[in-house]
């Protein structure tokens, strides 16, 4: 099925062989292609199936993709949402399912991310349902460690290697996000998230209302504070939800991420809407230059330079 914003064609072994020994300038970004085996981190060898496969190329869906791409290329700071962006699930939904309140909490999460209820109201309602103790969270993390979205670790690594500061700005819970930050080598003092408060016996007490991400507009407040405190220029926000889109401005651009779930307000309102982190990573350079190295059995080996 053809996705909105994509041109779809069939690539065969014979068609690729005709380009052997040449370089192709690609002025479009590679979109999410599950039939392809893409090694994003190294950007050295990309293997394409020799059988006919469907290939999709992004047409830069969004209100101002060129602006978003420009900010991405020169950003001093990129702030990532965590749930359904960096991670391939909503942490609070995983925790709720672990505690037997999955569907009720998932419904509130969808409303909060879609922007139909105030985030602080949805947060309070979900926590009142599950009342997670400190032990509940620790046990949930042990049994259900977070799943990173495909390509995000490599993308974050490339950003850090070029000197871009990466922050995790989330309406989720700090206790659940800290292990994710550790896996991405993001310092814990660059996490902005909600702090849960516990009684002396470890039972749930409340959440800290002073955390900016505990309420609507909180992510915008975080970015405003980062700019004022550090003098950052060219700040980009990446996320899947309405609360992420609220961060632009003061964020200089907003990339909507739909690799886990596509939310219509974000699809319509993002400067650039992508369905994979590969699409973002391919836009570090002006284009991707692709050349076939050789045919080796079942696969054609391709080298990609960006």
XYZ file of C-alpha atoms in Angstrom:
306
model
C 0.000 0.000 0.000
C 1.370 3.403 -0.949
C 1.950 5.806 1.954
C 1.087 9.476 1.688
C 4.126 11.499 0.739
C 5.948 8.675 -1.023
C 6.661 7.665 -4.586
C 6.760 3.904 -4.907
C 8.490 1.850 -7.594
C 9.840 -1.632 -8.157
C 13.608 -2.152 -8.134
C 14.940 -5.365 -9.627
C 18.359 -6.962 -9.713
C 18.608 -6.231 -13.428
C 17.742 -2.576 -12.977
C 20.414 -2.144 -10.295
C 23.011 -3.922 -12.421
C 22.588 -1.346 -15.165
C 23.953 1.320 -12.775
C 27.027 -0.674 -11.777
C 30.141 1.434 -11.694
C 28.279 4.750 -11.605
C 27.300 7.165 -8.866
C 23.750 8.340 -8.336
C 22.977 11.688 -6.746
C 19.873 11.302 -4.604
C 18.117 14.570 -3.862
C 15.404 12.778 -1.935
C 15.812 11.090 1.417
C 15.476 7.376 1.970
C 12.226 6.606 3.748
C 11.381 3.623 5.884
C 11.827 0.516 3.720
C 11.298 -2.670 5.738
C 12.305 -4.894 2.822
C 15.774 -3.341 2.815
C 18.580 -4.207 5.218
C 20.009 -0.783 6.046
C 23.118 -0.380 8.194
C 22.624 3.233 9.203
C 25.434 3.528 11.725
C 28.357 2.746 9.475
C 26.786 4.148 6.286
C 29.227 1.947 4.384
C 27.395 -1.086 3.038
C 23.698 -1.243 2.429
C 22.319 -4.545 1.190
C 19.408 -4.594 -1.197
C 17.470 -7.795 -1.881
C 18.049 -9.189 -5.332
C 14.359 -10.080 -5.552
C 11.956 -7.326 -6.685
C 11.130 -5.138 -3.696
C 9.107 -2.032 -3.139
C 11.182 1.085 -2.497
C 9.825 4.307 -1.068
C 11.462 7.720 -1.221
C 10.365 10.614 0.947
C 8.976 13.682 -0.788
C 9.662 15.799 2.287
C 6.182 15.832 3.737
C 5.492 18.779 6.031
C 4.896 22.513 6.216
C 8.523 23.524 5.633
C 10.818 20.519 5.163
C 13.688 22.608 3.815
C 13.770 24.695 6.967
C 13.715 21.593 9.161
C 16.529 20.016 7.144
C 18.588 23.210 7.433
C 18.144 23.333 11.213
C 19.007 19.625 11.439
C 22.276 20.168 9.583
C 23.497 23.011 11.807
C 21.667 22.411 15.109
C 23.594 23.000 18.302
C 20.895 21.113 20.197
C 18.348 18.461 19.316
C 15.670 17.629 21.857
C 14.014 14.242 21.500
C 10.743 13.077 22.925
C 11.158 9.574 24.356
C 7.908 7.592 24.284
C 6.895 6.548 20.734
C 9.922 8.421 19.393
C 13.234 7.338 20.890
C 11.445 4.260 22.221
C 9.022 2.134 20.247
C 6.322 2.237 22.922
C 4.723 4.503 25.520
C 6.452 3.827 28.813
C 3.413 4.612 30.926
C 1.303 2.231 28.810
C 3.847 -0.560 29.314
C 3.828 0.121 33.060
C 0.015 0.208 33.143
C -0.256 -3.106 31.289
C 2.235 -4.599 33.730
C -0.064 -3.456 36.550
C -3.288 -4.605 34.881
C -4.606 -1.193 33.759
C -3.423 -1.253 30.170
C -6.439 -0.264 28.085
C -7.772 2.515 30.311
C -4.374 4.168 30.485
C -3.688 3.709 26.756
C -6.927 5.566 25.967
C -5.842 8.527 28.109
C -2.377 8.481 26.517
C -3.869 8.687 23.027
C -5.987 11.682 24.027
C -3.008 13.453 25.589
C -0.732 12.871 22.585
C -3.439 13.887 20.149
C -3.997 17.143 22.026
C -7.665 16.570 22.863
C -7.086 16.854 26.643
C -4.590 18.860 28.656
C -1.458 16.859 29.308
C -1.472 17.528 33.058
C -5.036 16.199 33.330
C -4.179 13.043 31.414
C -1.019 12.529 33.482
C -2.899 12.826 36.775
C -5.694 10.542 35.540
C -3.273 7.834 34.436
C -1.240 7.923 37.628
C -4.376 7.836 39.773
C -5.347 4.642 37.958
C -2.078 2.763 38.322
C -0.456 4.321 41.443
C 2.941 2.744 40.674
C 5.254 2.057 43.596
C 9.017 2.349 43.268
C 9.209 -1.460 43.290
C 6.558 -1.688 40.535
C 8.670 0.489 38.245
C 11.872 -1.415 38.979
C 10.169 -4.762 38.318
C 8.588 -3.482 35.108
C 11.966 -2.295 33.814
C 13.520 -5.669 34.622
C 10.818 -7.624 32.783
C 10.166 -5.139 29.971
C 13.279 -3.098 29.150
C 12.576 -0.310 26.702
C 12.810 -1.065 22.985
C 14.667 1.610 21.021
C 13.201 2.748 17.705
C 15.128 1.455 14.683
C 18.082 3.639 13.809
C 17.767 6.048 16.731
C 20.923 4.932 18.541
C 22.988 5.357 15.385
C 21.381 8.723 14.632
C 22.030 10.040 18.132
C 25.598 8.764 17.914
C 26.184 10.705 14.708
C 24.770 13.853 16.271
C 27.019 13.517 19.304
C 30.064 12.791 17.147
C 29.658 16.098 15.333
C 29.231 17.981 18.639
C 25.450 18.396 18.762
C 24.065 18.337 22.307
C 21.254 15.794 22.670
C 18.537 16.210 25.294
C 15.665 13.896 26.188
C 12.559 15.997 26.873
C 9.637 13.822 27.864
C 6.324 13.730 29.636
C 7.333 10.263 30.815
C 8.991 9.304 34.061
C 12.599 10.015 34.888
C 13.042 6.603 36.538
C 12.068 4.877 33.285
C 14.025 7.219 31.018
C 17.380 7.110 32.813
C 18.222 3.599 31.507
C 17.367 4.768 27.983
C 19.667 7.774 28.331
C 22.454 5.479 29.518
C 22.083 3.301 26.409
C 22.274 6.382 24.182
C 25.215 7.862 26.149
C 23.119 10.937 26.926
C 24.156 12.434 30.299
C 21.419 12.184 32.899
C 21.552 15.913 33.527
C 20.217 16.316 29.982
C 16.974 14.551 30.854
C 13.870 16.680 31.367
C 11.043 14.420 32.514
C 8.542 13.862 35.301
C 9.649 12.960 38.785
C 7.449 10.593 40.770
C 7.178 11.097 44.515
C 7.016 8.117 46.862
C 6.155 7.594 50.509
C 8.783 6.207 52.899
C 7.590 2.659 52.232
C 8.009 3.157 48.479
C 4.308 3.447 47.623
C 3.154 6.035 45.103
C 2.442 9.461 46.560
C 2.226 11.979 43.704
C 4.154 13.499 40.821
C 6.215 16.665 41.102
C 4.099 19.498 39.595
C 7.179 21.727 39.426
C 8.652 19.697 36.573
C 7.919 21.697 33.397
C 7.080 18.540 31.414
C 4.216 17.743 33.808
C 1.932 20.223 32.037
C 0.890 21.530 28.638
C 3.499 23.819 27.116
C 6.197 22.300 29.298
C 8.488 21.276 26.458
C 8.444 24.800 25.076
C 9.393 26.041 28.566
C 12.334 23.608 28.652
C 13.686 24.779 25.302
C 13.198 28.443 26.219
C 15.165 27.810 29.419
C 17.964 25.986 27.564
C 18.324 28.862 25.113
C 18.417 31.445 27.883
C 20.802 29.484 30.093
C 23.276 28.257 27.469
C 22.769 30.674 24.585
C 21.951 27.825 22.212
C 21.125 28.662 18.607
C 19.367 26.423 16.081
C 17.422 24.122 18.386
C 15.397 21.277 16.866
C 12.567 19.325 18.503
C 11.765 15.767 17.385
C 8.690 13.901 18.582
C 5.424 12.159 17.813
C 2.876 14.143 19.836
C 1.052 17.437 20.106
C 3.041 18.361 23.215
C 6.228 18.064 21.137
C 4.829 20.312 18.422
C 4.015 22.909 21.102
C 7.780 23.370 21.543
C 8.005 25.242 18.201
C 8.627 28.069 18.945
C 10.949 28.522 20.816
C 12.391 25.498 18.963
C 13.553 26.693 15.550
C 11.956 23.725 13.802
C 9.938 20.623 14.591
C 10.322 17.191 13.015
C 7.290 14.976 13.540
C 8.136 11.300 13.942
C 5.634 8.688 12.767
C 7.694 5.522 12.952
C 5.626 4.172 15.863
C 2.286 5.956 15.528
C 1.029 8.627 13.141
C -0.978 11.350 14.904
C -2.921 13.476 12.451
C -2.304 16.890 14.121
C 1.440 16.199 13.990
C 1.286 14.911 10.418
C -0.451 18.129 9.404
C 1.554 20.532 11.563
C 5.177 19.348 11.513
C 7.801 21.267 9.556
C 8.960 17.883 8.315
C 7.219 14.562 8.981
C 9.304 11.384 8.820
C 8.595 7.730 9.465
C 12.170 6.658 10.158
C 15.366 8.001 11.651
C 17.108 6.810 8.504
C 15.348 9.660 6.673
C 16.852 12.171 9.131
C 20.307 10.603 9.030
C 20.428 10.670 5.236
C 19.968 14.433 5.317
C 23.211 15.299 7.047
C 24.694 15.860 3.578
C 23.304 17.536 0.506
C 22.670 14.164 -1.052
C 23.453 10.516 -0.744
C 25.799 9.167 -3.408
C 25.124 5.519 -4.133
C 27.207 3.114 -6.177
C 26.987 -0.635 -6.567
C 30.150 -2.467 -5.558
C 29.398 -5.907 -6.875
C 26.820 -8.633 -7.152
C 27.443 -11.326 -4.537
C 24.886 -14.112 -4.717
C 21.562 -13.166 -3.231
C 22.453 -9.539 -2.580
C 23.823 -6.565 -4.406
C 26.218 -4.709 -2.129
C 25.833 -0.971 -2.253
C 27.965 1.760 -0.734
C 26.269 4.920 0.475
C 28.162 8.150 1.153
C 26.534 11.070 2.945
